[in-house]
Coordinates of C-alpha atoms in Angstrom, one line a residue:
X1 CA -25.5 -10.7 6.0
X2 CA -28.3 -10.4 3.9
X3 CA -29.9 -13.3 2.4
X4 CA -28.9 -12.5 -1.0
X5 CA -25.3 -11.5 -1.1
X6 CA -24.7 -11.1 -4.8
X7 CA -27.4 -10.2 -7.3
X8 CA -26.2 -11.8 -10.5
X9 CA -27.9 -10.0 -13.6
X10 CA -27.0 -7.6 -16.4
X11 CA -28.1 -4.4 -17.6
X12 CA -28.5 -3.0 -14.0
X13 CA -29.4 0.9 -14.4
X14 CA -27.1 2.3 -11.7
X15 CA -27.8 5.6 -10.4
X16 CA -24.0 6.7 -10.3
X17 CA -21.0 5.2 -11.2
X18 CA -17.1 5.3 -9.9
X19 CA -14.1 3.6 -11.8
X20 CA -13.1 2.1 -8.2
X21 CA -15.4 1.4 -4.9
X22 CA -14.1 0.5 -1.9
X23 CA -15.8 -1.1 1.0
X24 CA -14.6 -0.2 4.6
X25 CA -13.0 3.1 5.6
X26 CA -10.4 1.4 7.7
X27 CA -6.6 1.4 7.3
X28 CA -7.1 -1.0 4.4
X29 CA -10.0 1.4 2.7
X30 CA -8.1 4.5 3.2
X31 CA -4.6 3.2 2.1
X32 CA -6.3 1.6 -1.1
X33 CA -8.2 4.7 -1.7
X34 CA -4.7 6.8 -1.5
X35 CA -3.0 4.4 -3.9
X36 CA -5.9 4.9 -6.4
X37 CA -6.1 8.8 -6.1
X38 CA -2.1 8.6 -6.7
X39 CA -3.0 7.2 -10.2
X40 CA -5.7 10.1 -10.7
X41 CA -8.4 7.3 -10.3
X42 CA -11.6 8.5 -9.2
X43 CA -12.9 6.3 -5.9
X44 CA -16.0 6.0 -3.9
X45 CA -15.1 4.4 0.2
X46 CA -18.3 3.5 1.8
X47 CA -18.1 3.1 5.5
X48 CA -21.1 1.9 7.7
X49 CA -20.5 3.8 10.6
X50 CA -20.6 7.8 11.1
X51 CA -16.9 8.3 11.1
X52 CA -14.4 6.1 9.8
X53 CA -13.0 4.0 12.7
X54 CA -12.9 0.3 12.0
X55 CA -10.5 -2.1 13.7
X56 CA -7.7 0.1 13.2
X57 CA -9.0 2.7 15.7
X58 CA -9.0 -0.1 18.6
X59 CA -5.3 -1.1 17.8
X60 CA -2.1 0.4 19.0
X61 CA -1.8 1.7 15.4
X62 CA 2.0 -0.1 15.0
X63 CA 2.8 -1.4 11.6
X64 CA 6.3 -3.4 11.1
X65 CA 8.7 -2.4 8.4
X66 CA 11.9 -3.7 7.7
X67 CA 15.4 -2.2 6.0
X68 CA 14.3 1.2 6.6
X69 CA 16.7 4.2 6.7
X70 CA 15.6 4.9 10.1
X71 CA 16.6 1.3 11.4
X72 CA 19.9 1.7 9.4
X73 CA 20.4 4.9 11.1
X74 CA 19.9 3.5 14.9
X75 CA 22.4 0.7 13.8
X76 CA 19.5 -1.7 13.4
X77 CA 20.2 -4.9 11.1
X78 CA 17.0 -5.9 9.1
X79 CA 15.7 -7.0 5.9
X80 CA 12.8 -8.2 4.2
X81 CA 14.3 -11.5 4.2
X82 CA 15.0 -11.5 8.0
X83 CA 11.5 -10.2 8.6
X84 CA 10.1 -12.7 6.3
X85 CA 11.8 -15.4 8.0
X86 CA 10.4 -14.3 11.5
X87 CA 7.0 -14.7 9.8
X88 CA 7.5 -18.0 8.6
X89 CA 9.1 -18.9 12.1
X90 CA 6.4 -17.6 14.2
X91 CA 3.8 -19.6 12.0
X92 CA 6.3 -22.6 11.9
X93 CA 6.1 -22.7 8.3
X94 CA 2.1 -22.3 8.4
X95 CA 1.8 -19.1 5.9
X96 CA 2.4 -18.8 2.3
X97 CA 6.5 -17.9 2.0
X98 CA 5.9 -16.0 -1.1
X99 CA 3.2 -14.0 0.2
X100 CA 5.2 -13.2 3.6
X101 CA 8.3 -12.1 1.4
X102 CA 6.1 -9.9 -0.7
X103 CA 4.6 -8.0 2.4
X104 CA 7.9 -7.8 4.3
X105 CA 9.9 -6.5 0.6
X106 CA 6.9 -3.6 0.3
X107 CA 7.0 -2.9 4.1
X108 CA 9.5 -0.1 4.2
X109 CA 8.1 1.6 0.9
X110 CA 4.7 1.4 2.5
X111 CA 6.0 3.0 5.7
X112 CA 7.9 5.9 3.6
X113 CA 4.5 6.4 1.4
X114 CA 2.1 7.0 3.8
X115 CA 4.8 9.6 5.6
X116 CA 6.5 11.1 2.7
X117 CA 3.8 11.3 0.1
X118 CA 0.4 11.4 2.5
X119 CA 1.8 13.2 5.6
X120 CA 1.2 10.3 7.9
X121 CA 3.4 11.1 11.0
X122 CA 5.1 7.6 11.7
X123 CA 8.6 6.7 13.5
X124 CA 10.4 4.1 14.7
X125 CA 9.3 2.8 18.1
X126 CA 12.3 2.5 20.6
X127 CA 12.8 0.3 23.5
X128 CA 11.5 -2.9 23.3
X129 CA 10.9 -6.2 21.0
X130 CA 7.6 -7.7 20.3
X131 CA 7.3 -11.6 20.4
X132 CA 8.6 -13.1 17.0
X133 CA 10.5 -10.3 16.2
X134 CA 14.2 -10.4 15.9
X135 CA 14.5 -6.5 15.3
X136 CA 13.0 -3.3 16.4
X137 CA 10.8 -2.7 13.4
X138 CA 7.7 -1.4 14.4
X139 CA 6.4 2.3 13.3
X140 CA 3.8 4.5 15.1
X141 CA 2.3 8.0 15.3
X142 CA 3.0 10.1 18.1
X143 CA 0.5 8.8 20.6
X144 CA 1.2 5.2 19.7
X145 CA -2.7 5.1 19.0
X146 CA -4.8 3.5 16.5
X147 CA -7.1 6.4 16.6
X148 CA -4.5 8.9 16.0
X149 CA -3.2 7.0 12.7
X150 CA -7.0 6.8 11.5
X151 CA -7.0 10.5 12.0
X152 CA -4.0 11.0 9.6
X153 CA -5.8 8.4 7.0
X154 CA -8.5 10.2 6.9
X155 CA -7.0 13.9 6.5
X156 CA -4.8 12.2 4.0
X157 CA -7.8 10.8 2.2
X158 CA -9.4 14.3 2.2
X159 CA -6.5 16.1 0.9
X160 CA -6.3 13.6 -1.9
X161 CA -9.8 14.1 -3.1
X162 CA -11.1 10.8 -1.9
X163 CA -14.9 10.4 -2.0
X164 CA -16.3 9.1 1.3
X165 CA -19.8 8.1 2.0
X166 CA -20.5 7.0 5.7
X167 CA -23.6 5.9 7.0
X168 CA -23.9 3.4 4.0
X169 CA -24.1 -0.1 4.6
X170 CA -23.6 -2.4 1.5
X171 CA -26.0 -5.2 1.4
X172 CA -25.2 -6.7 -1.6
X173 CA -23.2 -6.8 -4.7
X174 CA -24.1 -6.8 -8.4
X175 CA -22.3 -9.0 -10.7
X176 CA -22.1 -10.4 -14.4
X177 CA -20.9 -13.9 -13.9
X178 CA -17.8 -13.7 -11.9
X179 CA -17.2 -9.6 -12.5
X180 CA -18.3 -7.2 -10.3
X181 CA -20.3 -4.5 -11.7
X182 CA -21.2 -2.5 -9.0
X183 CA -23.1 -2.5 -5.3
X184 CA -26.2 -1.9 -3.1
X185 CA -26.1 0.2 -0.4
X186 CA -29.0 0.9 2.1
X187 CA -28.9 4.4 4.1
X188 CA -30.0 5.1 7.8
X189 CA -33.7 6.1 6.6
X190 CA -34.0 2.6 4.5
X191 CA -33.5 3.8 1.0
X192 CA -31.2 1.9 -1.2
X193 CA -29.0 2.8 -3.9
X194 CA -27.2 1.0 -6.8
X195 CA -23.6 2.2 -7.6
X196 CA -21.6 0.7 -10.4
X197 CA -18.0 -0.2 -10.7
X198 CA -15.2 -1.3 -12.7
X199 CA -13.2 -2.4 -9.7
X200 CA -13.9 -3.2 -6.0
X201 CA -11.8 -3.6 -3.3
X202 CA -12.9 -5.4 0.2
X203 CA -11.6 -3.6 3.0
X204 CA -14.4 -4.3 5.3
X205 CA -12.6 -6.4 8.0
X206 CA -12.9 -9.8 9.3
X207 CA -15.8 -12.3 11.1
X208 CA -14.6 -11.4 14.9
X209 CA -18.1 -10.2 15.5
X210 CA -20.1 -13.0 13.7
X211 CA -20.7 -15.8 16.9
X212 CA -21.7 -18.4 14.4
X213 CA -18.7 -18.0 12.3
X214 CA -16.5 -17.8 15.5
X215 CA -18.0 -21.0 16.8
X216 CA -17.4 -22.5 13.4
X217 CA -14.1 -21.8 12.8
X218 CA -12.5 -20.8 16.0
X219 CA -14.1 -22.9 18.7
X220 CA -11.7 -22.1 21.4
X221 CA -12.7 -18.5 21.3
X222 CA -16.5 -19.1 21.3
X223 CA -18.2 -17.2 23.8
X224 CA -14.8 -15.0 24.6
X225 CA -15.0 -11.5 25.1
X226 CA -14.6 -10.0 21.4
X227 CA -12.7 -6.5 21.2
X228 CA -13.0 -5.7 17.9
X229 CA -15.3 -3.6 15.7
X230 CA -19.2 -4.8 15.7
X231 CA -19.1 -4.5 11.9
X232 CA -16.7 -7.6 11.4
X233 CA -19.6 -9.9 10.4
X234 CA -18.0 -11.5 7.7
X235 CA -19.6 -9.8 5.0
X236 CA -16.4 -10.0 2.6
X237 CA -15.9 -13.5 2.7
X238 CA -19.6 -14.4 2.2
X239 CA -19.4 -11.9 -1.5
X240 CA -16.2 -13.5 -2.2
X241 CA -17.3 -17.0 -1.9
X242 CA -20.5 -16.2 -3.7
X243 CA -18.1 -15.0 -6.8
X244 CA -16.1 -18.2 -6.5
X245 CA -13.2 -16.9 -4.5
X246 CA -10.9 -19.3 -2.3
X247 CA -10.7 -19.2 1.6
X248 CA -7.7 -19.8 3.6
X249 CA -6.6 -19.9 7.2
X250 CA -9.9 -19.6 8.7
X251 CA -8.7 -20.7 12.1
X252 CA -6.2 -18.0 12.2
X253 CA -6.7 -15.4 14.7
X254 CA -5.4 -12.4 16.7
X255 CA -6.0 -12.8 20.5
X256 CA -4.8 -11.1 23.5
X257 CA -4.0 -12.3 26.9
X258 CA -4.5 -9.0 28.6
X259 CA -7.8 -7.1 28.2
X260 CA -8.7 -5.5 31.5
X261 CA -11.6 -7.0 33.1
X262 CA -14.6 -4.7 33.5
X263 CA -12.8 -2.0 31.9
X264 CA -12.3 -3.2 28.1
X265 CA -8.8 -1.6 27.9
X266 CA -5.8 -3.6 26.3
X267 CA -3.0 -4.0 28.9
X268 CA -0.2 -4.1 26.3
X269 CA 2.6 -6.5 26.2
X270 CA 5.7 -4.3 26.4
X271 CA 5.2 -4.8 30.2
X272 CA 5.4 -8.9 29.7
X273 CA 8.2 -8.6 27.2
X274 CA 10.3 -6.3 29.6
X275 CA 10.0 -8.6 32.8
X276 CA 6.2 -8.5 33.8
X277 CA 4.6 -11.8 34.2
X278 CA 1.1 -13.1 34.8
X279 CA -0.5 -15.4 37.3
X280 CA -3.6 -16.9 38.0
X281 CA -6.1 -16.6 41.2
X282 CA -3.9 -19.3 42.9
X283 CA -0.7 -16.8 42.6
X284 CA 0.8 -19.3 40.2
X285 CA 2.4 -18.6 36.7
X286 CA 0.7 -20.9 34.3
X287 CA 2.6 -20.4 30.8
X288 CA 5.4 -18.6 29.0
X289 CA 3.8 -15.2 28.8
X290 CA 6.7 -14.2 26.1
X291 CA 5.8 -16.6 23.6
X292 CA 3.2 -14.3 22.4
X293 CA 0.0 -12.1 23.5
X294 CA -2.1 -13.9 20.6
X295 CA -1.7 -17.4 22.0
X296 CA -2.2 -16.1 25.7
X297 CA -5.4 -15.4 25.2
X298 CA -6.7 -19.1 25.2
X299 CA -4.5 -19.7 28.0
X300 CA -5.9 -17.3 29.9
X301 CA -9.3 -18.0 29.8
X302 CA -8.6 -21.7 30.6
X303 CA -7.4 -20.2 34.0
X304 CA -9.9 -20.4 37.0
X305 CA -12.3 -18.2 36.4
X306 CA -10.8 -17.2 32.8
X307 CA -8.7 -14.4 34.2
X308 CA -5.0 -13.7 35.1
X309 CA -3.1 -10.8 37.0
X310 CA -0.4 -8.9 35.2
X311 CA 2.0 -8.2 37.6
X312 CA 4.7 -5.4 36.9
X313 CA 6.4 -2.3 38.5
X314 CA 7.2 1.0 38.3
X315 CA 9.8 0.6 35.9
X316 CA 7.5 -0.8 33.4
X317 CA 4.7 1.8 34.4
X318 CA 6.7 4.3 32.9
X319 CA 7.3 2.6 29.9
X320 CA 3.9 1.9 29.0
X321 CA 3.1 5.3 29.3
X322 CA 4.1 5.9 26.0
X323 CA 0.8 4.1 24.8
X324 CA -2.7 5.6 24.9
X325 CA -4.2 2.7 25.8
X326 CA -1.9 2.3 29.1
X327 CA -3.1 5.9 30.1
X328 CA -6.7 5.0 29.5
X329 CA -6.2 2.1 31.7
X330 CA -5.0 4.1 34.4
X331 CA -7.7 6.9 33.9
X332 CA -10.2 4.2 34.1
X333 CA -8.6 2.7 37.6
X334 CA -7.5 -0.7 36.1
X335 CA -4.1 -0.8 37.4
X336 CA -3.5 -1.6 41.1
X337 CA -0.5 0.1 42.8
X338 CA 0.9 -1.4 45.9
X339 CA 3.9 -0.6 48.1
X340 CA 5.2 -4.4 48.4
X341 CA 4.0 -7.9 47.4
X342 CA 2.0 -8.1 50.8
X343 CA 0.0 -5.2 50.2
X344 CA -0.2 -6.3 46.3
X345 CA -1.5 -9.5 47.3
X346 CA -4.1 -8.0 49.5
X347 CA -5.3 -5.3 46.8
X348 CA -5.6 -8.4 44.2
X349 CA -6.7 -11.1 46.7
X350 CA -4.1 -13.2 45.6
X351 CA -2.8 -15.7 48.3
X352 CA 0.3 -13.9 49.9
X353 CA 2.6 -16.9 50.3
X354 CA 2.0 -17.9 46.6
X355 CA 2.4 -14.6 45.4
X356 CA 5.9 -14.4 47.1
X357 CA 6.9 -18.0 46.1
X358 CA 6.0 -17.0 42.3
X359 CA 7.7 -13.5 42.3
X360 CA 10.9 -15.4 44.1
X361 CA 10.9 -17.8 41.5
X362 CA 10.9 -15.0 38.6
X363 CA 13.8 -13.2 40.5
X364 CA 16.1 -16.5 40.4
X365 CA 15.3 -16.8 36.6
X366 CA 15.9 -13.1 36.1
X367 CA 19.2 -14.0 37.9
X368 CA 19.8 -17.5 35.6
X369 CA 19.5 -19.6 38.9
X370 CA 16.8 -21.6 37.9
X371 CA 14.7 -22.4 34.6
X372 CA 11.8 -21.5 33.8
X373 CA 9.5 -24.7 33.2
X374 CA 7.5 -22.9 30.7
X375 CA 10.3 -22.2 28.7
X376 CA 10.7 -18.6 29.2
X377 CA 14.3 -16.4 29.0
X378 CA 13.8 -14.0 32.1
X379 CA 17.5 -13.1 31.7
X380 CA 18.9 -9.7 30.6
X381 CA 16.0 -7.8 32.4
X382 CA 16.2 -6.2 35.9
X383 CA 14.4 -8.0 38.8
X384 CA 10.4 -6.1 39.6
X385 CA 10.9 -4.0 42.5
X386 CA 8.8 -2.3 44.6
X387 CA 6.2 -0.3 44.2
X388 CA 4.6 -3.1 42.3
X389 CA 1.4 -2.8 39.9
X390 CA -1.2 -5.2 38.6
X391 CA -4.1 -5.2 36.6
X392 CA -6.9 -8.2 36.1
X393 CA -7.1 -8.9 32.5
X394 CA -9.2 -12.2 30.6
X395 CA -8.5 -13.5 27.2
X396 CA -10.1 -11.7 24.2
X397 CA -10.6 -12.2 20.6
X398 CA -9.3 -8.9 18.6
X399 CA -9.3 -10.0 14.8
X400 CA -9.6 -13.0 13.0
X401 CA -6.6 -13.8 10.7
X402 CA -8.4 -15.9 7.8
X403 CA -10.1 -14.6 4.9
X404 CA -10.3 -14.5 1.1
X405 CA -7.0 -16.0 -0.7
X406 CA -5.3 -13.1 -2.4
X407 CA -2.1 -13.2 -4.6
X408 CA 0.9 -10.7 -4.5
X409 CA -1.1 -7.8 -5.8
X410 CA -4.1 -8.3 -3.3
X411 CA -6.3 -9.9 -6.6
X412 CA -9.0 -12.1 -4.9
X413 CA -8.3 -15.8 -6.5
X414 CA -10.4 -18.5 -7.2
X415 CA -10.0 -22.2 -5.7
X416 CA -7.7 -23.2 -8.6
X417 CA -5.3 -20.0 -8.2
X418 CA -6.5 -17.8 -11.1
X419 CA -7.5 -14.5 -10.0
X420 CA -11.2 -13.2 -10.4
X421 CA -11.7 -10.5 -13.1
X422 CA -11.9 -7.2 -11.0
X423 CA -12.1 -8.0 -7.2
X424 CA -9.4 -7.1 -4.7
X425 CA -9.2 -7.7 -0.7
X426 CA -6.7 -6.6 2.4
X427 CA -6.5 -6.5 5.8
X428 CA -9.2 -8.8 7.5
X429 CA -10.9 -9.4 4.5
X430 CA -8.0 -11.5 3.3
X431 CA -5.9 -14.4 4.3
X432 CA -3.3 -12.9 6.5
X433 CA 0.4 -14.3 7.4
X434 CA -0.6 -15.6 10.8
X435 CA -1.3 -19.1 9.8
X436 CA -4.1 -21.5 11.0
X437 CA -4.2 -20.4 14.7
X438 CA -3.4 -18.0 17.3
X439 CA 0.4 -18.7 17.9
X440 CA 1.2 -17.8 14.5
X441 CA 0.0 -14.2 15.0
X442 CA 3.0 -11.9 15.4
X443 CA 2.6 -7.8 16.6
X444 CA 1.6 -5.8 14.0
X445 CA 0.6 -8.5 11.1
X446 CA -3.0 -7.1 11.2
X447 CA -1.6 -3.4 10.3
X448 CA 1.0 -4.8 8.0
X449 CA -1.9 -6.7 5.7
X450 CA -4.0 -3.6 6.1
X451 CA -1.7 -1.2 4.9
X452 CA 0.5 -2.7 2.4
X453 CA -2.2 -5.0 0.9
X454 CA -4.4 -1.8 0.8
X455 CA -1.4 0.3 -0.8
X456 CA -1.2 -2.9 -3.3
X457 CA -4.9 -3.3 -4.0
X458 CA -5.1 0.2 -5.0
X459 CA -2.2 0.1 -7.2
X460 CA -3.2 -2.9 -9.0
X461 CA -6.8 -1.8 -9.4
X462 CA -5.8 1.4 -10.9
X463 CA -3.2 -0.2 -13.6
X464 CA -6.3 -2.7 -14.3
X465 CA -8.8 0.2 -14.9
X466 CA -6.0 2.0 -16.9
X467 CA -6.0 -0.8 -19.4
X468 CA -9.7 -1.4 -19.7

């Protein structure tokens, strides 16, 4: 961050101007730009990197949506109300119900709009439920890859005539009072440019890459591995606060209890939800792994050495092959295969007796012959069978979930609940629907708020510009 985040002055001679400017070319920024172009609004999207990637490219690219035609065709009973209730249940009532319902109500339209209007290839993911979701409602691109999603969004933006400027770091905003009038960018050669706008959309993610802010707001993850985009420095929050915006749920974050140690590849949670489990270096389970991968991060980090082993088998290996991340983990050598439990213990360094005892306990819980002391229900899934597989993992901070408070149309709000004149935010720049901790995060929350708030911000900004 720069020392001067907002240059409050009038009469700036801008070198050029656009009706709308979007800071950040991740999923939030590109969906906002597409929504603006739908209305014929000229928009400039600024990206600090040479290529649009952001946090979206590091994700699986899965977006939840409820009440879709594909769900109905598959016999899945789901609705916006059910989805919103899931969000509220996962946060224990700790998120704003009106916003949760708004995002849930808009989710099916977001998927259809991205796919049918802008050619982003999205289909309903089959085969498993993520923690907290009561229905199969995840949509993804064919390879279930965030980078694939970003490629499709970038292609859509190009077709729509979005002006995208890369290698452009926004270092300050221009404002007249609390109305944004433009931005100042810095190019790699050190030159600065001032560009005017009528509306500004902040789509430049959260603050996971700012160690001081993480230590201040999320002390339990201070020093944890950050598996996110380095550009997550909290700039949007600082700009918003300087203009009088309110922030909320700054303690909220998306963690992940399955980042492969030494490889930087996530071992994704379907293998846990479908019957896998985690043990510490003593060979013992230590939590209900199925409660959620986000809250599992701090639990893994609390174990000896800050690591755990995810244990699974050939059935789950086959399930995971649909994900690019898992195939990357295989290529990196992050997954160990062993013919039986003794061989797995020897390969991982886990105590043979303890691993055998834990596997036996899990088998009893699968057969409903014992109850899990951590409260997990293992029934309904097959017992793990040889050959076995394992991956050594640690807990990581993926993304912060707190940020600028926004309304139903992604307008940034002051502390008194009134909107700032022409400022919008979405994705990691805005307060999400995960509450004030890790356990409120439900799979897909990040891209739900990125794509839907992006769409809503673009539409609202276009309407405001049309009225001006």
